[in-house]
Tab-separated table of C-alpha atoms in Angstrom:
chain	number	residue	atom	x	y	z
A	1	MET	CA	-5.033	-5.443	11.026
A	2	LEU	CA	-8.852	-5.104	11.028
A	3	GLY	CA	-8.644	-4.113	14.728
A	4	VAL	CA	-5.936	-1.450	13.909
A	5	GLY	CA	-8.065	-0.250	11.021
A	6	LEU	CA	-11.064	0.243	13.229
A	7	ILE	CA	-9.017	2.150	15.811
A	8	SER	CA	-7.581	4.280	13.050
A	9	PHE	CA	-11.033	4.978	11.616
A	10	ILE	CA	-12.398	6.060	15.054
A	11	ALA	CA	-9.281	8.187	15.781
A	12	ALA	CA	-9.440	10.048	12.449
A	13	MET	CA	-13.223	10.645	12.796
A	14	ALA	CA	-12.772	12.066	16.330
A	15	LEU	CA	-9.923	14.329	15.052
A	16	ALA	CA	-12.147	15.541	12.182
A	17	LEU	CA	-15.065	16.198	14.527
A	18	VAL	CA	-12.796	18.396	16.724
A	19	LEU	CA	-10.774	20.054	13.968
A	20	THR	CA	-13.636	21.052	11.576
A	21	PRO	CA	-15.212	23.651	13.879
A	22	LEU	CA	-11.710	25.181	14.490
A	23	VAL	CA	-11.072	25.368	10.789
A	24	LYS	CA	-14.450	26.918	10.214
A	25	LYS	CA	-13.572	29.769	12.629
A	26	LEU	CA	-10.151	30.168	10.905
A	27	ALA	CA	-11.798	30.311	7.421
A	28	ILE	CA	-14.136	33.092	8.567
A	29	ARG	CA	-11.292	34.999	10.298
A	30	ILE	CA	-8.986	35.055	7.275
A	31	GLY	CA	-11.775	35.498	4.811
A	32	ALA	CA	-11.618	32.119	3.025
A	33	ILE	CA	-15.308	32.166	2.176
A	34	ASP	CA	-17.502	31.223	-0.683
A	35	VAL	CA	-19.776	33.890	-2.082
A	36	PRO	CA	-22.923	32.924	-3.924
A	37	ASN	CA	-23.137	33.678	-7.702
A	38	HIS	CA	-25.265	32.533	-10.688
A	39	ARG	CA	-23.515	29.198	-10.857
A	40	LYS	CA	-23.733	28.146	-7.188
A	41	VAL	CA	-26.684	26.761	-5.438
A	42	HIS	CA	-26.115	28.243	-1.960
A	43	THR	CA	-27.622	31.507	-1.072
A	44	ARG	CA	-25.425	32.746	1.847
A	45	ILE	CA	-21.740	33.274	2.353
A	46	MET	CA	-20.119	29.998	3.539
A	47	PRO	CA	-16.711	29.349	5.066
A	48	ARG	CA	-14.339	27.160	2.970
A	49	LEU	CA	-11.098	25.484	3.898
A	50	GLY	CA	-12.805	22.348	5.237
A	51	GLY	CA	-10.315	20.193	3.389
A	52	VAL	CA	-7.624	21.391	5.900
A	53	ALA	CA	-9.491	19.581	8.633
A	54	ILE	CA	-9.797	16.376	6.442
A	55	TYR	CA	-6.071	16.504	5.757
A	56	ALA	CA	-5.130	17.273	9.341
A	57	ALA	CA	-7.269	14.470	10.717
A	58	PHE	CA	-5.948	11.998	8.140
A	59	THR	CA	-2.233	12.936	8.659
A	60	VAL	CA	-2.328	13.121	12.379
A	61	GLY	CA	-4.443	9.806	12.736
A	62	LEU	CA	-1.952	8.065	10.273
A	63	LEU	CA	1.178	9.320	12.090
A	64	LEU	CA	-0.321	8.254	15.389
A	65	ILE	CA	-0.961	4.714	14.340
A	66	LEU	CA	2.237	4.001	12.232
A	67	PRO	CA	4.612	3.562	15.248
A	68	TRP	CA	2.250	0.819	16.569
A	69	LEU	CA	2.433	-1.415	13.491
A	70	PRO	CA	4.475	-4.582	13.911
A	71	ASP	CA	7.820	-4.689	12.075
A	72	GLY	CA	7.509	-6.001	8.544
A	73	THR	CA	3.954	-4.820	8.039
A	74	LEU	CA	4.880	-2.309	5.468
A	75	SER	CA	7.000	-3.039	2.442
A	76	GLN	CA	9.423	-0.508	0.956
A	77	TYR	CA	6.845	0.218	-1.811
A	78	ASP	CA	4.182	0.783	0.826
A	79	ARG	CA	6.387	3.206	2.823
A	80	ASN	CA	7.227	5.042	-0.427
A	81	LEU	CA	3.433	5.328	-1.257
A	82	ILE	CA	2.662	6.648	2.156
A	83	SER	CA	5.394	9.148	1.959
A	84	ALA	CA	4.396	10.204	-1.485
A	85	LEU	CA	0.747	10.598	-0.221
A	86	LEU	CA	1.815	12.672	2.683
A	87	VAL	CA	4.310	14.960	0.865
A	88	GLY	CA	2.362	15.335	-2.343
A	89	GLY	CA	-0.892	15.699	-0.336
A	90	THR	CA	0.577	18.481	1.617
A	91	LEU	CA	1.432	20.438	-1.478
A	92	ILE	CA	-2.071	19.867	-2.906
A	93	VAL	CA	-3.740	20.985	0.332
A	94	LEU	CA	-1.494	24.141	0.437
A	95	LEU	CA	-2.561	24.846	-3.161
A	96	GLY	CA	-6.167	24.374	-2.422
A	97	ALA	CA	-6.124	26.457	0.748
A	98	LEU	CA	-4.495	29.281	-1.199
A	99	ASP	CA	-7.249	28.890	-3.769
A	100	ASP	CA	-9.949	28.927	-1.134
A	101	LYS	CA	-8.580	32.296	-0.035
A	102	PHE	CA	-7.379	33.975	-3.260
A	103	ASP	CA	-9.044	32.115	-6.196
A	104	LEU	CA	-5.936	31.095	-8.137
A	105	SER	CA	-5.925	30.681	-11.836
A	106	ALA	CA	-6.648	27.234	-13.344
A	107	LYS	CA	-3.317	27.128	-15.136
A	108	LEU	CA	-1.362	27.664	-11.958
A	109	LYS	CA	-3.436	24.982	-10.147
A	110	LEU	CA	-2.832	22.614	-12.976
A	111	LEU	CA	0.940	23.189	-12.882
A	112	VAL	CA	1.086	22.531	-9.129
A	113	GLN	CA	-0.971	19.391	-9.545
A	114	ILE	CA	1.421	18.060	-12.120
A	115	GLY	CA	4.205	19.075	-9.687
A	116	ALA	CA	2.583	16.920	-6.941
A	117	ALA	CA	2.199	13.985	-9.414
A	118	CYS	CA	5.932	14.327	-10.264
A	119	ILE	CA	6.752	14.118	-6.676
A	120	VAL	CA	4.938	10.748	-6.498
A	121	VAL	CA	6.582	9.475	-9.671
A	122	PHE	CA	10.131	10.802	-9.455
A	123	GLY	CA	10.530	11.472	-5.725
A	124	TYR	CA	9.207	8.181	-4.460
A	125	ASP	CA	9.296	5.886	-7.547
A	126	VAL	CA	5.556	5.151	-7.256
A	127	LYS	CA	4.320	4.326	-10.739
A	128	ILE	CA	1.779	2.119	-12.547
A	129	ASN	CA	4.365	-0.502	-13.617
A	130	LEU	CA	1.934	-3.315	-14.282
A	131	LEU	CA	-1.440	-3.458	-15.900
A	132	ASN	CA	-3.873	-6.217	-16.230
A	133	ILE	CA	-5.613	-5.653	-19.552
A	134	PRO	CA	-8.863	-7.597	-20.049
A	135	PHE	CA	-8.262	-10.626	-22.409
A	136	GLY	CA	-4.538	-10.309	-21.798
A	137	SER	CA	-2.755	-13.446	-20.641
A	138	SER	CA	-1.186	-11.855	-17.594
A	139	MET	CA	-0.042	-8.611	-16.052
A	140	GLN	CA	1.650	-6.569	-18.708
A	141	PRO	CA	4.847	-4.675	-17.725
A	142	LEU	CA	4.839	-1.081	-18.855
A	143	GLY	CA	8.002	0.759	-20.066
A	144	GLU	CA	8.786	4.160	-18.407
A	145	TRP	CA	7.920	5.946	-21.595
A	146	LEU	CA	4.341	4.890	-20.891
A	147	SER	CA	4.317	4.337	-17.134
A	148	ILE	CA	5.432	7.804	-16.229
A	149	PRO	CA	2.865	9.892	-18.215
A	150	LEU	CA	0.121	7.400	-17.504
A	151	THR	CA	0.688	7.782	-13.772
A	152	ILE	CA	0.861	11.603	-13.925
A	153	LEU	CA	-2.282	11.681	-16.123
A	154	TRP	CA	-4.090	9.387	-13.713
A	155	ILE	CA	-3.220	11.397	-10.648
A	156	VAL	CA	-4.022	14.824	-12.253
A	157	GLY	CA	-7.147	13.493	-13.862
A	158	VAL	CA	-8.627	12.007	-10.638
A	159	THR	CA	-7.672	14.943	-8.644
A	160	ASN	CA	-9.622	17.301	-10.970
A	161	ALA	CA	-12.559	14.795	-11.346
A	162	ILE	CA	-13.333	15.061	-7.618
A	163	ASN	CA	-12.948	18.849	-7.820
A	164	LEU	CA	-15.556	18.995	-10.555
A	165	ILE	CA	-18.341	17.237	-8.568
A	166	ASP	CA	-17.906	19.500	-5.555
A	167	GLY	CA	-21.125	21.421	-6.301
A	168	LEU	CA	-23.638	20.395	-3.416
A	169	ASP	CA	-23.528	20.060	0.299
A	170	GLY	CA	-21.825	16.739	1.059
A	171	LEU	CA	-21.496	15.594	-2.496
A	172	ALA	CA	-17.812	15.354	-3.028
A	173	ALA	CA	-17.181	14.165	0.456
A	174	GLY	CA	-19.795	11.414	0.283
A	175	VAL	CA	-18.804	10.199	-3.123
A	176	SER	CA	-15.180	10.157	-2.084
A	177	GLY	CA	-16.165	8.250	1.087
A	178	ILE	CA	-18.034	5.649	-0.939
A	179	ALA	CA	-14.898	5.273	-3.160
A	180	VAL	CA	-12.556	4.958	-0.162
A	181	ALA	CA	-15.040	2.367	1.394
A	182	THR	CA	-14.814	0.420	-1.785
A	183	ILE	CA	-11.080	0.387	-1.754
A	184	LEU	CA	-11.224	-0.668	1.946
A	185	VAL	CA	-13.487	-3.676	1.124
A	186	MET	CA	-11.169	-4.621	-1.710
A	187	GLY	CA	-8.159	-4.252	0.580
A	188	ILE	CA	-9.874	-6.664	3.082
A	189	LEU	CA	-10.540	-9.112	0.213
A	190	MET	CA	-6.914	-8.915	-1.011
A	191	GLY	CA	-5.514	-9.052	2.509
A	192	ASN	CA	-3.594	-5.916	1.798
A	193	GLU	CA	-2.843	-4.392	5.282
A	194	THR	CA	-1.526	-1.122	3.855
A	195	VAL	CA	-4.776	-0.513	1.889
A	196	ILE	CA	-6.863	-1.344	4.963
A	197	LEU	CA	-4.955	1.013	7.093
A	198	LEU	CA	-4.855	4.050	4.707
A	199	SER	CA	-8.460	3.612	3.700
A	200	ALA	CA	-9.677	3.344	7.292
A	201	VAL	CA	-7.906	6.465	8.275
A	202	LEU	CA	-9.109	8.471	5.270
A	203	LEU	CA	-12.592	7.149	5.551
A	204	GLY	CA	-12.698	8.237	9.243
A	205	ALA	CA	-11.482	11.829	8.393
A	206	ILE	CA	-14.082	12.140	5.665
A	207	GLY	CA	-16.904	10.784	7.882
A	208	GLY	CA	-16.062	13.283	10.658
A	209	PHE	CA	-16.088	16.240	8.196
A	210	LEU	CA	-19.277	14.995	6.555
A	211	PHE	CA	-21.094	15.580	9.841
A	212	PHE	CA	-20.631	19.306	9.283
A	213	ASN	CA	-20.856	19.227	5.418
A	214	PHE	CA	-24.041	17.359	4.650
A	215	HIS	CA	-27.075	19.511	3.735
A	216	PRO	CA	-27.511	21.926	5.169
A	217	ALA	CA	-23.724	22.462	5.374
A	218	LYS	CA	-21.932	24.442	8.051
A	219	ILE	CA	-18.721	24.547	6.122
A	220	PHE	CA	-17.503	23.638	2.591
A	221	MET	CA	-14.435	21.572	1.846
A	222	GLY	CA	-13.270	23.950	-0.776
A	223	ASP	CA	-10.542	23.183	-3.254
A	224	SER	CA	-8.273	22.205	-0.251
A	225	GLY	CA	-10.672	19.294	0.353
A	226	SER	CA	-11.799	18.228	-3.199
A	227	LEU	CA	-8.189	18.443	-4.571
A	228	PHE	CA	-6.728	16.506	-1.618
A	229	LEU	CA	-9.442	13.737	-1.738
A	230	GLY	CA	-8.934	13.392	-5.504
A	231	PHE	CA	-5.096	13.191	-5.078
A	232	ALA	CA	-5.431	10.627	-2.261
A	233	LEU	CA	-7.911	8.420	-4.177
A	234	ALA	CA	-5.685	8.544	-7.213
A	235	THR	CA	-2.686	7.494	-5.078
A	236	LEU	CA	-4.515	4.966	-3.069
A	237	SER	CA	-6.037	3.238	-6.101
A	238	MET	CA	-2.547	2.753	-7.551
A	239	LEU	CA	-1.945	0.141	-4.873
A	240	GLY	CA	-4.422	-1.963	-6.798
A	241	PHE	CA	-2.163	-2.174	-9.867
A	242	LYS	CA	0.357	-4.061	-7.658
A	243	GLN	CA	-2.167	-6.860	-6.997
A	244	ILE	CA	-1.614	-9.180	-9.905
A	245	THR	CA	-4.252	-11.792	-9.130
A	246	ILE	CA	-7.133	-9.487	-8.053
A	247	VAL	CA	-7.339	-6.198	-9.808
A	248	SER	CA	-7.915	-5.641	-13.508
A	249	PHE	CA	-7.605	-2.659	-15.715
A	250	VAL	CA	-11.168	-1.405	-15.132
A	251	THR	CA	-11.393	-1.766	-11.357
A	252	PRO	CA	-9.940	1.580	-10.429
A	253	LEU	CA	-12.087	3.245	-13.107
A	254	LEU	CA	-15.221	1.708	-11.540
A	255	ILE	CA	-14.319	2.810	-8.003
A	256	ILE	CA	-14.452	6.491	-9.096
A	257	GLY	CA	-16.947	5.953	-11.837
A	258	VAL	CA	-19.190	8.903	-10.863
A	259	PRO	CA	-16.621	11.688	-10.928
A	260	LEU	CA	-14.807	10.319	-13.944
A	261	SER	CA	-17.988	9.893	-15.994
A	262	ASP	CA	-19.212	13.374	-14.930
A	263	THR	CA	-15.824	14.841	-16.053
A	264	PHE	CA	-16.024	12.969	-19.362
A	265	PHE	CA	-19.516	14.217	-20.099
A	266	ALA	CA	-18.459	17.782	-19.114
A	267	ILE	CA	-15.716	17.635	-21.677
A	268	VAL	CA	-17.954	16.265	-24.304
A	269	ARG	CA	-20.668	18.858	-23.454
A	270	ARG	CA	-18.252	21.793	-23.746
A	271	TRP	CA	-16.875	20.405	-26.987
A	272	VAL	CA	-20.347	20.023	-28.442
A	273	GLN	CA	-21.214	23.525	-27.316
A	274	LYS	CA	-17.875	24.866	-28.523
A	275	LYS	CA	-16.826	26.154	-25.183
A	276	PRO	CA	-13.404	26.002	-23.530
A	277	ILE	CA	-12.955	22.662	-21.818
A	278	PHE	CA	-12.102	24.348	-18.421
A	279	ALA	CA	-14.970	26.820	-18.683
A	280	PRO	CA	-17.356	26.302	-15.728
A	281	ASP	CA	-20.983	25.618	-16.359
A	282	LYS	CA	-24.247	24.344	-14.781
A	283	GLY	CA	-24.460	21.087	-16.801
A	284	HIS	CA	-22.998	18.630	-14.287
A	285	LEU	CA	-24.872	15.620	-13.004
A	286	HIS	CA	-26.074	17.311	-9.787
A	287	HIS	CA	-27.283	20.325	-11.903
A	288	CYS	CA	-29.277	18.130	-14.267
A	289	LEU	CA	-30.931	16.132	-11.457
A	290	GLN	CA	-31.925	19.400	-9.691
A	291	GLN	CA	-33.407	20.685	-12.989
A	292	LEU	CA	-35.536	17.581	-13.116
A	293	GLY	CA	-37.094	18.693	-9.831
A	294	PHE	CA	-35.115	16.763	-7.173
A	295	SER	CA	-34.389	18.536	-3.931
A	296	HIS	CA	-30.810	19.250	-2.825
A	297	ARG	CA	-30.776	16.323	-0.367
A	298	LYS	CA	-32.407	13.851	-2.798
A	299	THR	CA	-30.045	14.709	-5.591
A	300	VAL	CA	-27.027	14.074	-3.285
A	301	LEU	CA	-28.634	10.762	-2.143
A	302	ILE	CA	-29.300	9.693	-5.780
A	303	ILE	CA	-25.712	10.351	-6.647
A	304	TYR	CA	-24.572	8.423	-3.562
A	305	ALA	CA	-26.548	5.472	-4.770
A	306	ILE	CA	-24.970	5.652	-8.191
A	307	ALA	CA	-21.508	5.815	-6.569
A	308	ALA	CA	-22.362	2.766	-4.403
A	309	PHE	CA	-23.531	0.879	-7.506
A	310	PHE	CA	-20.220	1.620	-9.203
A	311	GLY	CA	-18.368	0.545	-6.099
A	312	THR	CA	-20.312	-2.765	-5.934
A	313	CYS	CA	-19.506	-3.445	-9.474
A	314	ALA	CA	-15.842	-2.740	-8.817
A	315	VAL	CA	-15.762	-5.201	-5.827
A	316	VAL	CA	-17.703	-7.969	-7.692
A	317	GLN	CA	-15.637	-7.522	-10.788
A	318	SER	CA	-12.327	-7.617	-9.007
A	319	ALA	CA	-13.523	-10.701	-7.058
A	320	ILE	CA	-14.236	-12.636	-10.152
A	321	SER	CA	-11.352	-11.289	-12.368
A	322	ASN	CA	-9.191	-14.346	-11.279
A	323	SER	CA	-11.711	-16.902	-12.604
A	324	GLY	CA	-11.749	-18.389	-16.014
A	325	LEU	CA	-14.722	-16.280	-17.030
A	326	GLY	CA	-13.326	-13.131	-15.497
A	327	ASN	CA	-12.235	-11.437	-18.811
A	328	TRP	CA	-15.673	-12.066	-20.446
A	329	ILE	CA	-17.510	-10.766	-17.325
A	330	THR	CA	-15.279	-7.706	-17.312
A	331	PHE	CA	-16.098	-7.108	-20.925
A	332	ILE	CA	-19.886	-7.510	-20.249
A	333	VAL	CA	-19.719	-5.138	-17.286
A	334	ILE	CA	-17.920	-2.487	-19.424
A	335	CYS	CA	-20.467	-2.716	-22.256
A	336	ALA	CA	-23.466	-2.761	-19.817
A	337	LEU	CA	-22.100	0.256	-17.823
A	338	VAL	CA	-21.295	2.290	-21.014
A	339	PHE	CA	-24.793	1.611	-22.391
A	340	LEU	CA	-26.363	2.616	-19.018
A	341	LEU	CA	-24.235	5.644	-18.781
A	342	GLN	CA	-25.233	6.836	-22.290
A	343	ILE	CA	-28.946	6.185	-21.620
A	344	GLY	CA	-28.753	8.120	-18.311
A	345	ALA	CA	-26.879	10.954	-19.907
A	346	GLU	CA	-29.542	11.325	-22.631
A	347	LEU	CA	-32.406	11.116	-20.108
A	348	ILE	CA	-31.113	13.895	-17.998
A	349	GLY	CA	-29.533	15.882	-20.773
A	350	ILE	CA	-26.036	16.142	-19.324
A	351	VAL	CA	-24.554	16.666	-22.761
A	352	ASP	CA	-27.281	18.146	-24.815
A	353	GLN	CA	-30.908	18.550	-24.115
A	354	SER	CA	-32.055	17.958	-27.696
A	355	ARG	CA	-29.657	15.164	-28.845
A	356	ARG	CA	-30.696	11.698	-27.757
A	357	PRO	CA	-29.326	9.343	-30.471
A	358	VAL	CA	-29.604	5.998	-28.528
A	359	LEU	CA	-33.085	6.787	-27.136
A	360	ASP	CA	-34.303	7.889	-30.618
A	361	PHE	CA	-32.915	4.697	-32.091
A	362	LEU	CA	-34.612	2.521	-29.490
A	363	ALA	CA	-37.832	4.439	-30.039
A	364	ARG	CA	-37.575	3.712	-33.828
A	365	LEU	CA	-37.002	0.079	-33.113
A	366	ARG	CA	-40.111	-0.012	-30.879
A	367	MET	CA	-42.268	1.732	-33.499
A	368	LYS	CA	-41.253	-0.491	-36.378
A	369	PRO	CA	-42.876	-3.756	-35.017
A	370	GLN	CA	-46.091	-1.773	-34.269
A	371	THR	CA	-46.074	-0.443	-37.869
A	372	ASP	CA	-45.482	-3.847	-39.323
A	373	SER	CA	-48.350	-5.421	-37.331
A	374	ARG	CA	-50.845	-2.699	-38.404
A	375	GLY	CA	-49.780	-3.352	-42.096
A	376	LYS	CA	-50.730	-6.975	-41.760
């Protein structure tokens, strides 16, 4: 399967390299363009719609390779998931393409995203049925009353998380690529042929597009790309919930830790500032790093490194989750990452520039021993 995965990766990348310039011309012709404003960092009109090239390269590459797979390679669940990914992904790309052209309302986009998630759940019976909760004795079965809303929330949440970080050249594509690469490595460790195949094709499509999207970008992926990548990541990561001995509750969260944490801090920031949750602002991670003086390219590379760190934690955590110390290590990883995220958020001011409770507390602890020593 590794050989098939490599061929799939190369084919999808080649398709993306060919299709992206064509999509760029189409975007300019139909007026699917991104005009600079006070929230955006680019200073010239840019064609959007790049996600169509990613989607087309992924879909065509996948459909070309599927007939060559040996009989019995794919289970019925795998076939359902692939169908759900293609059908739901098509709806998501159509939504994103229309938004790239017409700037649709946030409510309409949310409704369509929920519809695409319902296609996955009700149309193809793909749900999070089992969950390995840290310190639980085994995989816990979920009733439909919890399984269905949890799956829909997961798909819609991850879809929007990728959309929110799409603010710099190559950022969303690169972070998504790192997440897909993480899933690919885990698929290899698990021996899951379906994960290997889907991840390799999607990674190739992202890599081919990133050639035109990295700074200075020649085309933006637009909502057609960020929404599709988010939807694909959410659907792909659900394969992990079927792997009883390998994947625990926190692994899919670690895989997409950067977009999820950025989304979480955005919600907290807007709540603290008493702004609507869906109101756009310039307080995201990439904005904060640029305000600290990092260049466009360095900001993207720093976030790549953070995403790679999360991905490495996911791989290591999943690999040891089957050992006797797996639950304790998972707990330690969670605590350490939460602490580091809070420290990082306070240092860059992603929630509030003036409120730094943890840093202030650590500073008081550091000053107390000094004061005591002077008193003696």
